[in-house]
Coordinates of C-alpha atoms in Angstrom, one line a residue:
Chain B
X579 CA 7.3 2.2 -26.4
X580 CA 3.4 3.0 -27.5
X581 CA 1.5 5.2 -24.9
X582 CA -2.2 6.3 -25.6
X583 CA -3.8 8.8 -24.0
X584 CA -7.6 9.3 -23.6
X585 CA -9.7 11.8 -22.9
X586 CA -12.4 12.8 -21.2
X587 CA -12.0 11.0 -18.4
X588 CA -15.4 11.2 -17.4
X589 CA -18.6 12.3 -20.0
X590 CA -22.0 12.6 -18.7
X591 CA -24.8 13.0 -21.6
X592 CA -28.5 12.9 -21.7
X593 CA -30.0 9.9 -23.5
X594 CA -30.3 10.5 -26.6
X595 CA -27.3 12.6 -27.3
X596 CA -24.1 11.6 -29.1
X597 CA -21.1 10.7 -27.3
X598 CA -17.2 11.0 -28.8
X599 CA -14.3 9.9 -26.8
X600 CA -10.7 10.5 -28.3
X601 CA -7.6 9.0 -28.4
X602 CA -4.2 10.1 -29.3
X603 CA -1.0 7.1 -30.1
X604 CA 2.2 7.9 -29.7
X605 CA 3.8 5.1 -32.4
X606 CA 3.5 5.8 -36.0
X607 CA 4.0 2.4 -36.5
X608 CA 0.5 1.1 -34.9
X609 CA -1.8 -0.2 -37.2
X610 CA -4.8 -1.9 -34.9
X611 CA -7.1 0.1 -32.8
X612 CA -9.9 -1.5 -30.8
X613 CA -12.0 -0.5 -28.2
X614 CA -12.9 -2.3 -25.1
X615 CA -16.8 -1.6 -22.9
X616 CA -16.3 -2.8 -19.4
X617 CA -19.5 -2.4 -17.6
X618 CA -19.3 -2.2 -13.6
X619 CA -18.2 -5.1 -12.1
X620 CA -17.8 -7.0 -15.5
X621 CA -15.1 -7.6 -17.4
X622 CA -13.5 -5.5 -20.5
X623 CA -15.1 -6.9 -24.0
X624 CA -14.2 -5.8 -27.7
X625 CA -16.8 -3.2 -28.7
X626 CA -15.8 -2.7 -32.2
X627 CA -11.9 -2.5 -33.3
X628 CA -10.2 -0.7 -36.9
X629 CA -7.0 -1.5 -38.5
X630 CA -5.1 1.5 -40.4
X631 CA -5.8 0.4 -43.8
X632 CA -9.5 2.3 -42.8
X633 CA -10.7 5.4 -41.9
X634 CA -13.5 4.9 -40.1
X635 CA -15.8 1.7 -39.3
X636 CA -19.5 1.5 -38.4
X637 CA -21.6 -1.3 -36.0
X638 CA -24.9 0.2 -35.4
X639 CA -25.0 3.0 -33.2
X640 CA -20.9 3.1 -32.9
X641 CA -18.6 4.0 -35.0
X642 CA -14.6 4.6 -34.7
X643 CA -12.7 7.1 -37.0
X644 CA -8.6 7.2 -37.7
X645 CA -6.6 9.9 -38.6
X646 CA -3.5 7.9 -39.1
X647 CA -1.7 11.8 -39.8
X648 CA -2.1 13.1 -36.4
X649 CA -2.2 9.8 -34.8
X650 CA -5.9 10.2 -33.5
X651 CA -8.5 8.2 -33.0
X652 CA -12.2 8.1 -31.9
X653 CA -14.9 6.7 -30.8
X654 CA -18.8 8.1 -31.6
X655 CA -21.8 6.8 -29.9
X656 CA -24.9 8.0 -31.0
X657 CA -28.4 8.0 -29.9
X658 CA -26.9 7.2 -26.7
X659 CA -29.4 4.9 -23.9
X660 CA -28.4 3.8 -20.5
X661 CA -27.2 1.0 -21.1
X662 CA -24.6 3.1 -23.1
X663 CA -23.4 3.7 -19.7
X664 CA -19.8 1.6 -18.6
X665 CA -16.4 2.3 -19.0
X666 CA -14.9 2.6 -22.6
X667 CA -11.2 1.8 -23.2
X668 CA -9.0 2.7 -26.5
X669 CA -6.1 0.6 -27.3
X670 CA -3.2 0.7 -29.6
X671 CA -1.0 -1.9 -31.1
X672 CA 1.3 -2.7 -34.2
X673 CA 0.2 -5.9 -36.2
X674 CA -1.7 -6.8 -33.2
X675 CA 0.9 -7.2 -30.9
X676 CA 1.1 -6.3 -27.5
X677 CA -2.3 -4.2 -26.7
X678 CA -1.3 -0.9 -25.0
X679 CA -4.6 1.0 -23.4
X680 CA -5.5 4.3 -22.8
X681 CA -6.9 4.8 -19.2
X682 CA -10.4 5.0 -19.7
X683 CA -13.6 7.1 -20.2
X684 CA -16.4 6.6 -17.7
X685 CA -19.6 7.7 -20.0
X686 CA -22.9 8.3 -18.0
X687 CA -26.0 8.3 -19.8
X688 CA -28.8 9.9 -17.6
X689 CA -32.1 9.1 -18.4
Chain X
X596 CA -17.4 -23.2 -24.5
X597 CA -16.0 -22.1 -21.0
X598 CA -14.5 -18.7 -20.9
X599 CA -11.2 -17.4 -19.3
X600 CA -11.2 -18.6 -15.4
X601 CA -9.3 -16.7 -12.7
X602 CA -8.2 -18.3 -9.5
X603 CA -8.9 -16.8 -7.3
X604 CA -11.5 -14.1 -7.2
X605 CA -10.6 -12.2 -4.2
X606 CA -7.2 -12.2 -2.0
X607 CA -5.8 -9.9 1.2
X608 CA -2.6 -10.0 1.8
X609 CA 0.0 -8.2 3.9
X610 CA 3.1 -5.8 2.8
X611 CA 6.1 -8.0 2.0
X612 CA 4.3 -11.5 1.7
X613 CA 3.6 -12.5 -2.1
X614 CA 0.9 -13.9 -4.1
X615 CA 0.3 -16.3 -7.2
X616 CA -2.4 -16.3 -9.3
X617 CA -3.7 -18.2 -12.3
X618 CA -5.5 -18.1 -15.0
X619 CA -7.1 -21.2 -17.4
X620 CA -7.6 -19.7 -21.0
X621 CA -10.6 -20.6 -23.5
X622 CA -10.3 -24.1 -24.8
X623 CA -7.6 -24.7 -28.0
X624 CA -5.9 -20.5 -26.9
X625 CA -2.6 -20.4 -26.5
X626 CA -1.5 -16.8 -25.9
X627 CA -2.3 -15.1 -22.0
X628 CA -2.1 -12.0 -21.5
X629 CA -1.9 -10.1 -17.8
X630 CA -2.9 -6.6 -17.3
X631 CA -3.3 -4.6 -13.7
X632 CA -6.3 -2.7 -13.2
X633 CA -6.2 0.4 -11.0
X634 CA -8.5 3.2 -10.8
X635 CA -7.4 6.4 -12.6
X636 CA -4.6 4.2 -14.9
X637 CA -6.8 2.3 -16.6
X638 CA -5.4 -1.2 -18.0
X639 CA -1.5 -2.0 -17.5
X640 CA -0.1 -4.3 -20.0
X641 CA 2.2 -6.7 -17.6
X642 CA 3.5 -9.6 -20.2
X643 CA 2.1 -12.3 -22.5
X644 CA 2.7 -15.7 -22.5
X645 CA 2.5 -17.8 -26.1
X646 CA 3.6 -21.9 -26.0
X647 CA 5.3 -21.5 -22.4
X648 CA 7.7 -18.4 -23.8
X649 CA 7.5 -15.1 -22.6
X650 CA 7.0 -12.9 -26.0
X651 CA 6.4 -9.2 -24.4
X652 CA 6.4 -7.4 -21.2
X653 CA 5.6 -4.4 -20.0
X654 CA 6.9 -1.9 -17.5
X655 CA 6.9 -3.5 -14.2
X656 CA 9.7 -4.1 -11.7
X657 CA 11.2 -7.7 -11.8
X658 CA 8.6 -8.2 -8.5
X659 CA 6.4 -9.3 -11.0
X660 CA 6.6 -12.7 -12.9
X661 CA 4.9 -14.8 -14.5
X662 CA 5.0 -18.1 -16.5
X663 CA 3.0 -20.5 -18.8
X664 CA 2.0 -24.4 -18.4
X665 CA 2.1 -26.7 -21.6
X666 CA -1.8 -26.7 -21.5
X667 CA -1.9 -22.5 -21.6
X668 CA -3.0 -22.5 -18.1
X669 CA -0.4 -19.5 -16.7
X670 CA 0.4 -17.9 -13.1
X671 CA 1.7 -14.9 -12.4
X672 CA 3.9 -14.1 -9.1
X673 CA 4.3 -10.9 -7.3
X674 CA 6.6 -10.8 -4.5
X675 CA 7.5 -8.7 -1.7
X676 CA 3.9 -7.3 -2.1
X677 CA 3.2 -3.3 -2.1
X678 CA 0.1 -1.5 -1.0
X679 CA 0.2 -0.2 -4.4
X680 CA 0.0 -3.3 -5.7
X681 CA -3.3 -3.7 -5.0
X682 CA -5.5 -3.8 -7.7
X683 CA -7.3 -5.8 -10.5
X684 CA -5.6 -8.6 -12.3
X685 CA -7.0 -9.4 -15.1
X686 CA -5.8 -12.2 -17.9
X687 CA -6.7 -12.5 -21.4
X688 CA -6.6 -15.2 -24.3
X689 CA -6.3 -15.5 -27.7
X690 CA -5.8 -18.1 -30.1
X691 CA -2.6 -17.1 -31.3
X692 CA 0.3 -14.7 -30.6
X693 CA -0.4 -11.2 -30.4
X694 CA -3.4 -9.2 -28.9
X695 CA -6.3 -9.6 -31.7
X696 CA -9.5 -10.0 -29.8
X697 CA -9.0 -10.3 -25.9
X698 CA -11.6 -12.4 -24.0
X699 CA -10.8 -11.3 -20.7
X700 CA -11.4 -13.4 -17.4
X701 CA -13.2 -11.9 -14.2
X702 CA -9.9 -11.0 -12.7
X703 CA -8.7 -11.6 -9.1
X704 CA -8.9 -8.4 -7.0
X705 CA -5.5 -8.4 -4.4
X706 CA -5.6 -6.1 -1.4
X707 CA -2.5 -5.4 0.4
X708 CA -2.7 -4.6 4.0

């Protein structure tokens, strides 16, 4: 079955800065990637999300890229403020089945 | 419109007893998923539930069950509680089969003793 992995596990950055997290999918055969923001003591929500027919998306200050080639994918925050600062999740399915997650990146943002 | 509701929030429970919980998805969603939370393994897909049938499950032991009511509302079981199965259970709904966009509940944190 899919497995994701995700790393860093933990990324502290000054605000300001840019911050990338990456994921890596195990199933050629995914096709939908979204990411979830859980902030502490709240629950996971859908950040922004691609599907395999694109390369790379933009919302505002976030932005995911796909390299469907070496199953990769990331997510790039820039100008990153405080309330940057929660728990990101990557997630990988095929047409939207099943959602299989990676096990998180705890991004800090110090003032 | 109300969100996902979890019954309930917080439980303690002791090795070897078991536990049910539920979960009331948004108004007119039919699909429920579970996933366990755990620090350091992120979110563990458990199974999905779409018009009362079970349509995927993950990689838990047979401990762990769960089912759907004909108004979406689902439950799942875990018996002969763990202390690793203590954790974060979280649901999610969507209006139709498959993942799409999750709108997660609070969860129900379990504590085994």
């Amino acid at each position: 079955g899919e497995n994701v992995e995700q790393h860093p596990s933990t990324l502290s950055v000054q605000e300001g800065d840019s911050a990338v997290i990456k994921c890596t999918y195990s199933d050629s055969a995914s096709n939908y990637f979204p990411w979830y923001k859980q902030e502490l003591g709240k629950r996971p929500q859908l950040i922004i999300d691609i599907r395999s027919n694109v390369g790379e998306k933009k919302d505002q200050r976030i932005a995911v890229t796909l390299n469907k080639t070496a199953k990769h994918f990331s997510l790039h925050i820039t100008e990153t403020q405080p309330e940057d600062s929660a728990v990101y999740f990557c997630a990988a399915s095929i047409n939207t089945d099943k959602l299989i997650f990676g096990t998180g990146t705890r991004l800090q943002v110090f003032p | 419109k109300a969100g996902v509701t979890q019954t309930p929030r917080y439980l303690i429970k002791t090795r070897g007893q078991q536990v049910t919980l539920s979960c009331s998805p948004i108004s007119g969603h039919r699909s429920v998923s579970w996933y366990q939370q755990t620090p350091g393994q992120g979110l563990q897909f458990l199974f999905e539930y779409f018009s009362e049938t079970q349509r995927n499950k993950g990689n838990f032991p047979g401990r762990f069950s769960g089912r759907q009511f004909s108004n979406s509302r689902s439950e799942m079981n875990v018996s002969t509680l763990e202390l690793g199965d203590s954790a974060l259970y979280l649901c999610a709904s969507t209006r139709d089969s498959g993942a799409n966009v999750l709108t997660f509940g609070a969860g129900s944190r379990l504590t085994v003793l």
